[in-house]
Structure formats: C-alpha cells, structure tokens
mmCIF file of C-alpha atoms in Angstrom:
data_model
loop_
_atom_site.group_PDB
_atom_site.id
_atom_site.type_symbol
_atom_site.label_atom_id
_atom_site.label_comp_id
_atom_site.label_asym_id
_atom_site.label_seq_id
_atom_site.Cartn_x
_atom_site.Cartn_y
_atom_site.Cartn_z
ATOM 1 C CA MET A 1 -96.355 -74.796 -6.202
ATOM 2 C CA VAL A 2 -100.099 -74.353 -6.571
ATOM 3 C CA LYS A 3 -102.110 -76.170 -3.912
ATOM 4 C CA THR A 4 -104.200 -79.126 -5.168
ATOM 5 C CA ILE A 5 -107.083 -80.253 -2.957
ATOM 6 C CA GLU A 6 -109.441 -83.230 -3.191
ATOM 7 C CA CYS A 7 -112.894 -82.749 -1.665
ATOM 8 C CA ALA A 8 -115.642 -85.354 -1.262
ATOM 9 C CA GLY A 9 -118.782 -86.054 0.747
ATOM 10 C CA THR A 10 -121.700 -83.812 1.603
ATOM 11 C CA PRO A 11 -121.715 -80.194 0.451
ATOM 12 C CA TYR A 12 -120.669 -79.091 3.933
ATOM 13 C CA GLN A 13 -117.851 -81.666 4.055
ATOM 14 C CA ILE A 14 -116.633 -80.573 0.608
ATOM 15 C CA GLY A 15 -116.588 -76.973 1.777
ATOM 16 C CA PHE A 16 -114.902 -77.771 5.088
ATOM 17 C CA THR A 17 -112.081 -79.620 3.321
ATOM 18 C CA HIS A 18 -111.681 -76.730 0.883
ATOM 19 C CA GLY A 19 -111.712 -74.192 3.714
ATOM 20 C CA SER A 20 -109.318 -75.981 6.037
ATOM 21 C CA GLU A 21 -106.780 -77.002 3.383
ATOM 22 C CA ALA A 22 -106.843 -73.654 1.561
ATOM 23 C CA ALA A 23 -107.070 -71.487 4.672
ATOM 24 C CA GLY A 24 -103.980 -69.489 3.713
ATOM 25 C CA GLU A 25 -105.178 -68.870 0.172
ATOM 26 C CA ILE A 26 -108.589 -67.785 1.497
ATOM 27 C CA VAL A 27 -106.935 -65.265 3.822
ATOM 28 C CA GLY A 28 -105.025 -64.061 0.776
ATOM 29 C CA SER A 29 -108.166 -63.813 -1.376
ATOM 30 C CA ILE A 30 -110.031 -61.804 1.264
ATOM 31 C CA ALA A 31 -107.077 -59.446 1.701
ATOM 32 C CA PHE A 32 -106.734 -59.017 -2.071
ATOM 33 C CA TYR A 33 -110.422 -58.235 -2.597
ATOM 34 C CA THR A 34 -110.557 -55.985 0.481
ATOM 35 C CA ASP A 35 -107.970 -53.747 -1.172
ATOM 36 C CA LEU A 36 -109.508 -54.076 -4.615
ATOM 37 C CA PHE A 37 -113.077 -53.243 -3.596
ATOM 38 C CA MET A 38 -111.845 -50.143 -1.790
ATOM 39 C CA LYS A 39 -109.742 -49.024 -4.747
ATOM 40 C CA TYR A 40 -112.296 -49.601 -7.494
ATOM 41 C CA SER A 41 -115.693 -49.625 -5.793
ATOM 42 C CA LYS A 42 -114.966 -47.343 -2.805
ATOM 43 C CA LYS A 43 -116.389 -49.940 -0.421
ATOM 44 C CA THR A 44 -114.895 -50.921 2.908
ATOM 45 C CA TRP A 45 -114.996 -54.616 3.820
ATOM 46 C CA PRO A 46 -117.918 -54.094 6.268
ATOM 47 C CA GLU A 47 -119.809 -52.412 3.409
ATOM 48 C CA VAL A 48 -118.944 -55.337 1.151
ATOM 49 C CA GLN A 49 -120.279 -57.715 3.798
ATOM 50 C CA GLU A 50 -123.593 -55.857 3.791
ATOM 51 C CA VAL A 51 -123.889 -56.345 0.017
ATOM 52 C CA ALA A 52 -122.985 -60.004 0.529
ATOM 53 C CA ARG A 53 -125.725 -60.341 3.160
ATOM 54 C CA SER A 54 -128.459 -59.973 0.538
ATOM 55 C CA PHE A 55 -126.800 -62.657 -1.589
ATOM 56 C CA ASP A 56 -126.393 -64.863 1.472
ATOM 57 C CA LEU A 57 -130.146 -64.833 2.067
ATOM 58 C CA GLU A 58 -130.897 -65.596 -1.597
ATOM 59 C CA ILE A 59 -128.347 -68.429 -1.826
ATOM 60 C CA ARG A 60 -129.562 -69.939 1.450
ATOM 61 C CA ALA A 61 -133.172 -69.937 0.205
ATOM 62 C CA LYS A 62 -132.695 -70.935 -3.456
ATOM 63 C CA TRP A 63 -129.480 -72.957 -3.581
ATOM 64 C CA PRO A 64 -129.102 -74.482 -0.090
ATOM 65 C CA ARG A 65 -126.575 -77.068 -1.294
ATOM 66 C CA TYR A 66 -124.214 -74.296 -2.379
ATOM 67 C CA HIS A 67 -124.864 -72.397 0.832
ATOM 68 C CA ALA A 68 -123.930 -75.467 2.876
ATOM 69 C CA GLU A 69 -120.647 -75.669 0.967
ATOM 70 C CA LEU A 70 -119.973 -71.977 1.554
ATOM 71 C CA GLN A 71 -120.684 -72.482 5.263
ATOM 72 C CA GLY A 72 -118.245 -75.398 5.278
ATOM 73 C CA ILE A 73 -115.567 -73.185 3.717
ATOM 74 C CA ALA A 74 -116.251 -70.517 6.337
ATOM 75 C CA ASP A 75 -115.997 -72.993 9.213
ATOM 76 C CA GLY A 76 -112.972 -74.773 7.778
ATOM 77 C CA SER A 77 -111.074 -71.517 7.244
ATOM 78 C CA LYS A 78 -112.426 -69.888 10.433
ATOM 79 C CA HIS A 79 -114.106 -66.976 8.688
ATOM 80 C CA ASP A 80 -117.529 -65.413 8.858
ATOM 81 C CA ILE A 81 -119.911 -66.779 6.207
ATOM 82 C CA LEU A 82 -120.285 -63.254 4.770
ATOM 83 C CA ASP A 83 -116.545 -63.143 4.034
ATOM 84 C CA ILE A 84 -116.883 -66.301 1.938
ATOM 85 C CA VAL A 85 -120.089 -65.192 0.223
ATOM 86 C CA ALA A 86 -118.426 -61.864 -0.612
ATOM 87 C CA ILE A 87 -115.539 -63.396 -2.548
ATOM 88 C CA ASN A 88 -117.963 -65.745 -4.332
ATOM 89 C CA VAL A 89 -120.002 -62.753 -5.525
ATOM 90 C CA ARG A 90 -116.983 -60.554 -6.266
ATOM 91 C CA THR A 91 -118.117 -60.177 -9.900
ATOM 92 C CA GLU A 92 -121.483 -58.825 -8.758
ATOM 93 C CA ILE A 93 -120.063 -56.528 -6.072
ATOM 94 C CA ALA A 94 -117.637 -55.049 -8.568
ATOM 95 C CA PHE A 95 -120.322 -54.445 -11.250
ATOM 96 C CA GLY A 96 -117.717 -55.526 -13.788
ATOM 97 C CA LEU A 97 -115.428 -52.586 -13.052
ATOM 98 C CA PHE A 98 -112.206 -54.586 -12.975
ATOM 99 C CA SER A 99 -110.025 -55.031 -16.042
ATOM 100 C CA ASP A 100 -109.593 -58.795 -15.941
ATOM 101 C CA GLY A 101 -109.053 -59.526 -19.617
ATOM 102 C CA CYS A 102 -109.311 -63.144 -20.737
ATOM 103 C CA THR A 103 -109.363 -64.796 -24.167
ATOM 104 C CA SER A 104 -111.189 -68.101 -24.688
ATOM 105 C CA LEU A 105 -111.478 -70.515 -27.616
ATOM 106 C CA PHE A 106 -113.527 -73.619 -28.435
ATOM 107 C CA TRP A 107 -112.551 -75.785 -31.411
ATOM 108 C CA GLU A 108 -114.121 -79.018 -32.597
ATOM 109 C CA THR A 109 -111.900 -81.005 -34.989
ATOM 110 C CA PRO A 110 -112.339 -84.544 -36.354
ATOM 111 C CA GLU A 111 -109.998 -85.887 -33.657
ATOM 112 C CA HIS A 112 -110.477 -83.502 -30.741
ATOM 113 C CA VAL A 113 -112.875 -81.207 -28.906
ATOM 114 C CA PHE A 114 -110.677 -78.435 -27.570
ATOM 115 C CA LEU A 115 -111.620 -75.759 -25.060
ATOM 116 C CA GLY A 116 -109.135 -73.327 -23.575
ATOM 117 C CA GLN A 117 -108.377 -69.900 -22.263
ATOM 118 C CA ASN A 118 -105.842 -67.608 -20.685
ATOM 119 C CA TRP A 119 -107.101 -66.370 -17.319
ATOM 120 C CA ASP A 120 -105.880 -62.822 -16.848
ATOM 121 C CA TRP A 121 -106.016 -61.058 -13.510
ATOM 122 C CA MET A 122 -103.811 -59.039 -11.210
ATOM 123 C CA GLU A 123 -100.536 -60.724 -10.299
ATOM 124 C CA GLU A 124 -101.164 -60.133 -6.603
ATOM 125 C CA GLN A 125 -103.854 -62.839 -6.703
ATOM 126 C CA LYS A 126 -101.613 -65.481 -8.303
ATOM 127 C CA ALA A 127 -100.534 -66.861 -4.911
ATOM 128 C CA ASN A 128 -104.168 -67.628 -4.057
ATOM 129 C CA ILE A 129 -104.939 -69.856 -7.062
ATOM 130 C CA ILE A 130 -105.829 -73.448 -6.142
ATOM 131 C CA VAL A 131 -106.825 -76.584 -8.040
ATOM 132 C CA LEU A 132 -109.873 -78.447 -6.721
ATOM 133 C CA THR A 133 -111.139 -81.958 -7.365
ATOM 134 C CA ILE A 134 -114.730 -82.374 -6.149
ATOM 135 C CA LYS A 135 -116.556 -85.699 -5.864
ATOM 136 C CA GLN A 136 -120.206 -85.725 -4.827
ATOM 137 C CA GLU A 137 -123.187 -88.010 -5.192
ATOM 138 C CA SER A 138 -125.529 -87.604 -8.174
ATOM 139 C CA PHE A 139 -123.199 -85.256 -10.091
ATOM 140 C CA PRO A 140 -120.141 -85.680 -12.314
ATOM 141 C CA ALA A 141 -116.753 -85.330 -10.632
ATOM 142 C CA ILE A 142 -115.123 -81.925 -11.160
ATOM 143 C CA LYS A 143 -111.583 -80.666 -11.666
ATOM 144 C CA MET A 144 -111.210 -76.913 -11.773
ATOM 145 C CA VAL A 145 -108.808 -74.028 -11.271
ATOM 146 C CA THR A 146 -110.179 -71.417 -8.901
ATOM 147 C CA GLU A 147 -109.291 -68.816 -6.307
ATOM 148 C CA GLY A 148 -109.115 -69.796 -2.653
ATOM 149 C CA GLY A 149 -112.650 -69.835 -1.231
ATOM 150 C CA ILE A 150 -114.557 -69.669 -4.550
ATOM 151 C CA ILE A 151 -116.715 -72.733 -5.321
ATOM 152 C CA GLY A 152 -117.002 -72.422 -9.104
ATOM 153 C CA LYS A 153 -114.665 -71.341 -11.866
ATOM 154 C CA ILE A 154 -112.857 -72.782 -14.908
ATOM 155 C CA GLY A 155 -112.495 -76.501 -15.539
ATOM 156 C CA ILE A 156 -113.790 -79.866 -16.730
ATOM 157 C CA ASN A 157 -115.907 -82.697 -15.353
ATOM 158 C CA SER A 158 -116.049 -86.482 -15.697
ATOM 159 C CA ALA A 159 -118.920 -86.194 -18.215
ATOM 160 C CA GLY A 160 -116.663 -84.254 -20.580
ATOM 161 C CA VAL A 161 -118.292 -80.867 -19.935
ATOM 162 C CA GLY A 162 -115.947 -77.878 -19.730
ATOM 163 C CA VAL A 163 -116.376 -74.167 -19.108
ATOM 164 C CA CYS A 164 -114.341 -70.978 -19.559
ATOM 165 C CA LEU A 165 -115.148 -67.462 -18.345
ATOM 166 C CA ASN A 166 -114.784 -63.953 -19.786
ATOM 167 C CA ALA A 167 -115.612 -60.825 -17.787
ATOM 168 C CA ILE A 168 -118.097 -58.396 -19.383
ATOM 169 C CA ARG A 169 -118.725 -54.864 -18.148
ATOM 170 C CA THR A 170 -122.393 -54.253 -18.880
ATOM 171 C CA LYS A 171 -123.482 -52.549 -15.678
ATOM 172 C CA GLY A 172 -126.339 -53.867 -13.602
ATOM 173 C CA LEU A 173 -127.154 -56.314 -10.845
ATOM 174 C CA ASP A 174 -130.085 -58.527 -9.852
ATOM 175 C CA VAL A 175 -129.557 -60.064 -6.423
ATOM 176 C CA SER A 176 -132.477 -62.471 -6.959
ATOM 177 C CA ARG A 177 -130.579 -64.318 -9.710
ATOM 178 C CA MET A 178 -127.631 -66.722 -9.533
ATOM 179 C CA PRO A 179 -124.156 -65.197 -9.046
ATOM 180 C CA VAL A 180 -121.699 -65.820 -11.879
ATOM 181 C CA HIS A 181 -119.315 -68.083 -9.953
ATOM 182 C CA LEU A 182 -122.165 -70.243 -8.685
ATOM 183 C CA GLY A 183 -123.301 -70.432 -12.309
ATOM 184 C CA LEU A 184 -119.883 -71.783 -13.300
ATOM 185 C CA ARG A 185 -120.237 -74.459 -10.619
ATOM 186 C CA SER A 186 -123.693 -75.321 -11.978
ATOM 187 C CA VAL A 187 -122.184 -75.846 -15.441
ATOM 188 C CA LEU A 188 -119.559 -78.195 -14.010
ATOM 189 C CA GLU A 189 -122.303 -80.234 -12.353
ATOM 190 C CA SER A 190 -124.016 -80.825 -15.718
ATOM 191 C CA SER A 191 -123.904 -83.888 -17.984
ATOM 192 C CA SER A 192 -123.986 -81.919 -21.249
ATOM 193 C CA ALA A 193 -123.576 -78.422 -22.606
ATOM 194 C CA LYS A 194 -127.275 -78.330 -23.410
ATOM 195 C CA GLU A 195 -128.215 -79.186 -19.840
ATOM 196 C CA ALA A 196 -125.805 -76.567 -18.497
ATOM 197 C CA VAL A 197 -127.256 -73.780 -20.633
ATOM 198 C CA ALA A 198 -130.832 -74.756 -19.755
ATOM 199 C CA LYS A 199 -130.033 -74.597 -16.047
ATOM 200 C CA LEU A 200 -128.491 -71.127 -16.308
ATOM 201 C CA GLU A 201 -131.369 -69.801 -18.403
ATOM 202 C CA GLY A 202 -133.784 -71.299 -15.882
ATOM 203 C CA VAL A 203 -132.396 -69.389 -12.904
ATOM 204 C CA GLY A 204 -131.119 -66.218 -14.594
ATOM 205 C CA MET A 205 -127.758 -64.621 -13.881
ATOM 206 C CA ALA A 206 -127.140 -61.823 -11.389
ATOM 207 C CA ALA A 207 -124.590 -59.878 -13.454
ATOM 208 C CA SER A 208 -122.898 -59.802 -16.852
ATOM 209 C CA ALA A 209 -120.300 -62.275 -18.156
ATOM 210 C CA HIS A 210 -119.616 -64.761 -20.945
ATOM 211 C CA MET A 211 -119.270 -68.500 -20.420
ATOM 212 C CA LEU A 212 -117.872 -70.710 -23.164
ATOM 213 C CA ILE A 213 -119.447 -74.121 -22.558
ATOM 214 C CA GLY A 214 -118.658 -77.329 -24.463
ATOM 215 C CA ASP A 215 -118.927 -81.087 -24.089
ATOM 216 C CA ALA A 216 -117.339 -84.266 -25.383
ATOM 217 C CA SER A 217 -119.896 -84.652 -28.181
ATOM 218 C CA GLY A 218 -118.747 -81.405 -29.788
ATOM 219 C CA GLU A 219 -121.762 -79.426 -28.631
ATOM 220 C CA ALA A 220 -120.715 -75.880 -27.687
ATOM 221 C CA VAL A 221 -122.341 -72.563 -26.830
ATOM 222 C CA GLY A 222 -120.865 -69.162 -26.158
ATOM 223 C CA LEU A 223 -123.358 -67.914 -23.587
ATOM 224 C CA GLU A 224 -123.392 -64.151 -23.129
ATOM 225 C CA PHE A 225 -125.611 -62.845 -20.366
ATOM 226 C CA THR A 226 -126.497 -59.756 -18.384
ATOM 227 C CA LYS A 227 -128.751 -59.333 -15.369
ATOM 228 C CA SER A 228 -131.764 -59.490 -17.694
ATOM 229 C CA THR A 229 -130.744 -61.080 -21.030
ATOM 230 C CA PHE A 230 -129.131 -64.133 -22.625
ATOM 231 C CA ALA A 231 -127.610 -64.565 -26.087
ATOM 232 C CA LYS A 232 -125.976 -67.615 -27.680
ATOM 233 C CA LEU A 233 -122.988 -67.877 -30.003
ATOM 234 C CA LYS A 234 -122.672 -70.941 -32.247
ATOM 235 C CA LYS A 235 -119.653 -72.588 -33.852
ATOM 236 C CA ASP A 236 -118.469 -71.100 -37.122
ATOM 237 C CA ASP A 237 -117.567 -73.079 -40.244
ATOM 238 C CA LEU A 238 -114.176 -73.940 -38.750
ATOM 239 C CA GLY A 239 -115.838 -75.395 -35.668
ATOM 240 C CA THR A 240 -114.653 -72.541 -33.450
ATOM 241 C CA ILE A 241 -116.076 -70.027 -30.999
ATOM 242 C CA VAL A 242 -113.803 -67.153 -29.962
ATOM 243 C CA HIS A 243 -114.508 -64.680 -27.174
ATOM 244 C CA SER A 244 -112.762 -61.986 -25.175
ATOM 245 C CA ASN A 245 -114.221 -59.236 -22.956
ATOM 246 C CA HIS A 246 -116.961 -57.513 -24.919
ATOM 247 C CA LEU A 247 -120.424 -58.552 -26.087
ATOM 248 C CA LEU A 248 -120.528 -59.971 -29.608
ATOM 249 C CA VAL A 249 -124.324 -60.120 -29.794
ATOM 250 C CA ASP A 250 -126.779 -57.253 -29.381
ATOM 251 C CA HIS A 251 -128.574 -57.266 -26.029
ATOM 252 C CA ALA A 252 -131.647 -55.083 -26.413
ATOM 253 C CA GLY A 253 -131.554 -51.895 -24.372
ATOM 254 C CA LEU A 254 -128.115 -52.555 -22.907
ATOM 255 C CA LYS A 255 -124.838 -50.811 -23.655
ATOM 256 C CA ASP A 256 -121.451 -52.501 -23.590
ATOM 257 C CA PRO A 257 -118.858 -49.767 -22.926
ATOM 258 C CA ALA A 258 -115.453 -49.999 -24.582
ATOM 259 C CA TRP A 259 -113.842 -50.769 -21.230
ATOM 260 C CA MET A 260 -110.853 -52.671 -22.631
ATOM 261 C CA LYS A 261 -109.490 -51.410 -25.911
ATOM 262 C CA ASP A 262 -107.480 -54.595 -26.373
ATOM 263 C CA SER A 263 -110.552 -56.854 -26.052
ATOM 264 C CA LEU A 264 -111.533 -56.266 -29.680
ATOM 265 C CA GLU A 265 -107.889 -56.585 -30.732
ATOM 266 C CA ARG A 266 -107.478 -59.916 -28.910
ATOM 267 C CA PHE A 267 -110.720 -61.225 -30.415
ATOM 268 C CA GLN A 268 -109.617 -60.245 -33.911
ATOM 269 C CA ARG A 269 -106.128 -61.652 -33.372
ATOM 270 C CA MET A 270 -107.328 -65.047 -32.103
ATOM 271 C CA THR A 271 -109.853 -65.248 -34.950
ATOM 272 C CA ALA A 272 -107.084 -64.501 -37.463
ATOM 273 C CA LEU A 273 -104.775 -67.107 -35.915
ATOM 274 C CA THR A 274 -107.390 -69.830 -36.400
ATOM 275 C CA GLN A 275 -107.531 -69.156 -40.147
ATOM 276 C CA LYS A 276 -104.214 -70.853 -40.846
ATOM 277 C CA TYR A 277 -105.875 -74.142 -39.936
ATOM 278 C CA VAL A 278 -108.619 -73.911 -42.570
ATOM 279 C CA GLY A 279 -109.122 -77.400 -43.960
ATOM 280 C CA LYS A 280 -107.404 -79.074 -41.047
ATOM 281 C CA GLY A 281 -107.764 -78.841 -37.321
ATOM 282 C CA PRO A 282 -104.877 -77.989 -35.011
ATOM 283 C CA SER A 283 -103.035 -80.559 -32.958
ATOM 284 C CA LEU A 284 -103.015 -80.223 -29.177
ATOM 285 C CA GLU A 285 -99.630 -78.513 -29.377
ATOM 286 C CA GLU A 286 -100.826 -76.108 -32.078
ATOM 287 C CA PHE A 287 -104.020 -75.281 -30.183
ATOM 288 C CA SER A 288 -102.022 -74.645 -27.012
ATOM 289 C CA ALA A 289 -99.533 -72.429 -28.870
ATOM 290 C CA LEU A 290 -102.309 -70.016 -29.892
ATOM 291 C CA PHE A 291 -102.440 -68.790 -26.294
ATOM 292 C CA GLN A 292 -98.752 -67.825 -26.367
ATOM 293 C CA ASP A 293 -99.366 -65.061 -28.904
ATOM 294 C CA GLU A 294 -97.980 -61.687 -27.784
ATOM 295 C CA SER A 295 -99.200 -59.468 -30.623
ATOM 296 C CA GLY A 296 -100.314 -56.179 -29.046
ATOM 297 C CA TYR A 297 -98.133 -56.660 -25.959
ATOM 298 C CA PRO A 298 -98.681 -55.969 -23.088
ATOM 299 C CA GLY A 299 -102.456 -56.221 -23.691
ATOM 300 C CA ALA A 300 -102.018 -59.384 -25.747
ATOM 301 C CA ILE A 301 -103.623 -62.823 -25.732
ATOM 302 C CA CYS A 302 -100.614 -63.732 -23.567
ATOM 303 C CA ARG A 303 -100.903 -60.709 -21.317
ATOM 304 C CA ALA A 304 -98.360 -58.953 -19.085
ATOM 305 C CA GLN A 305 -98.943 -56.606 -16.156
ATOM 306 C CA VAL A 306 -96.957 -53.766 -17.668
ATOM 307 C CA ALA A 307 -98.491 -50.289 -18.047
ATOM 308 C CA PRO A 308 -101.023 -49.619 -19.434
ATOM 309 C CA SER A 309 -102.116 -53.226 -18.775
ATOM 310 C CA THR A 310 -103.209 -53.749 -15.156
ATOM 311 C CA SER A 311 -103.327 -57.558 -15.323
ATOM 312 C CA ALA A 312 -101.330 -60.530 -16.578
ATOM 313 C CA THR A 313 -102.058 -64.072 -17.698
ATOM 314 C CA LEU A 314 -101.964 -66.018 -14.429
ATOM 315 C CA PHE A 315 -102.689 -69.399 -15.974
ATOM 316 C CA ASN A 316 -103.584 -71.095 -19.232
ATOM 317 C CA ILE A 317 -105.876 -74.103 -19.415
ATOM 318 C CA VAL A 318 -106.309 -76.333 -22.468
ATOM 319 C CA MET A 319 -108.935 -79.096 -22.338
ATOM 320 C CA ASP A 320 -109.673 -81.959 -24.698
ATOM 321 C CA LEU A 321 -113.265 -82.667 -23.790
ATOM 322 C CA LYS A 322 -113.391 -85.824 -25.893
ATOM 323 C CA SER A 323 -110.620 -87.479 -23.869
ATOM 324 C CA LYS A 324 -111.679 -85.733 -20.631
ATOM 325 C CA THR A 325 -108.223 -84.323 -20.006
ATOM 326 C CA ALA A 326 -106.782 -80.880 -19.367
ATOM 327 C CA ILE A 327 -103.388 -79.229 -19.050
ATOM 328 C CA VAL A 328 -103.008 -76.235 -16.764
ATOM 329 C CA LYS A 329 -99.941 -74.029 -17.111
ATOM 330 C CA LEU A 330 -99.376 -71.648 -14.223
ATOM 331 C CA GLY A 331 -97.948 -68.272 -15.164
ATOM 332 C CA ARG A 332 -97.784 -66.786 -18.641
ATOM 333 C CA PRO A 333 -97.732 -69.643 -21.210
ATOM 334 C CA THR A 334 -94.525 -68.192 -22.663
ATOM 335 C CA ALA A 335 -92.869 -68.567 -19.245
ATOM 336 C CA VAL A 336 -94.534 -71.555 -17.592
ATOM 337 C CA GLU A 337 -93.930 -71.823 -13.856
ATOM 338 C CA GLU A 338 -95.721 -75.121 -13.227
ATOM 339 C CA THR A 339 -97.749 -77.634 -15.247
ATOM 340 C CA ILE A 340 -100.666 -79.634 -13.851
ATOM 341 C CA PHE A 341 -102.363 -82.495 -15.715
ATOM 342 C CA MET A 342 -106.045 -83.244 -15.168
ATOM 343 C CA ARG A 343 -107.684 -86.460 -16.331
ATOM 344 C CA PHE A 344 -110.696 -88.665 -15.648
#
C-alpha cells in the first residue's frame, strides 16, 4: 500500500515528519535517480550534488521557507541536504531528457470542475510514491501525490485549487529561477488559479514544463513555460483544456523537439474523446473513464512500460475542484492496485 503521511507545523517540522516517515521511499528515490542520471545525463551522484549545490544556494536565499522544509526532510531521513535538493530539482538536472509521458485534462461543466491526469513514469519508481497532507499557518491545507522527498507535485488544496504536471523537453536551464517542483508547491499554496499563475510568472521558472492549474470557481489556465518564456492556454468552447508532452503555443526563439511521438497522438486522442460530450458534460465516472483509453498502446493515454514505451501510468488522479475532493488510483487505471480518496 502507498504510504500516506500527515505533516503539520513549521516548515522544518513538516519536512522532518516527511523525511522520517518516508525514509525508505527517499532512499528509493535517491537510488532510482542515481541510476537514471548516470544513464541519461552521464552524471555520477557527486556530480549531481554539485549541480544541486547551486540550486541549494538560490533556494536558501530566495525561498527560505522551502529550504527549511528541505533541510527537515534531510535531517528526518538522515541524508545530506544536497541529496534532497537534487531530487527536488530532478527536472532541471535532467534538462527534460526523460520520457515521462503524461496526459492531463481540465473540464468545467455546469455541475463539476474536473481536473485530472495520468502520471506516467518508470515502473521502478512506483514503490517510492507517497501521499502527503500538509497543514501550515497562513496557507491552504494540501493533499498531493508525490515521490519520496519531493515537496511539490500533483494535487489539490482546501481552497479548491488543483494542479497537474506535464514534462516538456525544450532544453535550457536558469538556476536563478524557481525549480519546477517548488513551483508546483507554490501553486498548491495559492487561494486561486489566478494567484498561482501570478506567483509563478513573478519568480520565473528554471526549466520547461506545463502545469494545468484550476480552481473551484471554474477558472483554469494551461501554463506552458521554459527557462525564459510563459504562454497561457484557455478553456475551449466545451470548457476543456487538454495537454500532453509538447508545447501547444509558440515560444519565440525556442524549439520543441519531437521527443515523444505519442505525445501528439495522446493529445489528439483525448481531444477526440471529449467530443462525444458536446452539449453535455461528463459525469465523474465518464470523466475518469477517459484516462483508461488504450488507443495507441503501449504509448497510450493509459500507458504501459512495454517496448518501445519506457514508462507506464503509475497513478491516475481525478479531482472535482468544486467539491474539493479527489480520487487517486494507483497503477494503470485499467488495473487499479489501490484507491485513495482525498477530501476537505
């Protein structure tokens, strides 16, 4: 069963609880990324730590609250702070070289405000997934699915704000800007989608990715970004925003390589699936079922780690932001291994 952890108190206390209770999953995450960085980036772990050192200095100076939480995780799990910083900036260290294909969807209907995605990554990291509840003063409470040791990822908060993530492979890095996973945490500490986007645009993002951000009012933005640009996607006439793993908006002077052939296919497939609900919105069950689609297998919306695909759907999350609830299904949604309910 996936480990569920409740953290509260100061940033350091939140981190220490996370680190001590997820110590095994953090060991697993570090081991997984040690192998992965060597395979794909040709960097040993000491070399990775040196890259993390620059981020450590920036986070300490600009976002001390997050740094205190990272230090708490390090102390609680008995690791060096650079180990914890490294896995929190794994997107930046990798320069987007990994094929972690995810498909996300926002849908506002008269009755619901849905946000969901399949999170696709290598099966070896499945054992290190955890579910965190975080309660802290002056911010909404958070429930999210993350990897052991990482302080921000995919989830919902008590204000009805939710966020999903899609990897993008536009190369480039700016250490002076906020790492992607800290940006996800910033979104989950926001009271509205508008506030979340303004915060990210205010600090800039260190590398490329797409965040699908929505809130209980029905406000939603697909926020594409690189180390130097931002672009926003709005809801279509159906009330939807669909995204996979390539840029949908032109970013001046930047090239988005065709790194995942199935990204375009998954985007087109999910867009086509939404069309059968023209004139009526889907129910929760119908929205959830969209993520079970296996057209294009193994590189499908519901993905499998079968050659040539190097990753699988490790979990599906479906949120109803209006009711501030979420359902997390561990494993491929066609073969659910465990179901976790989130609610505020």
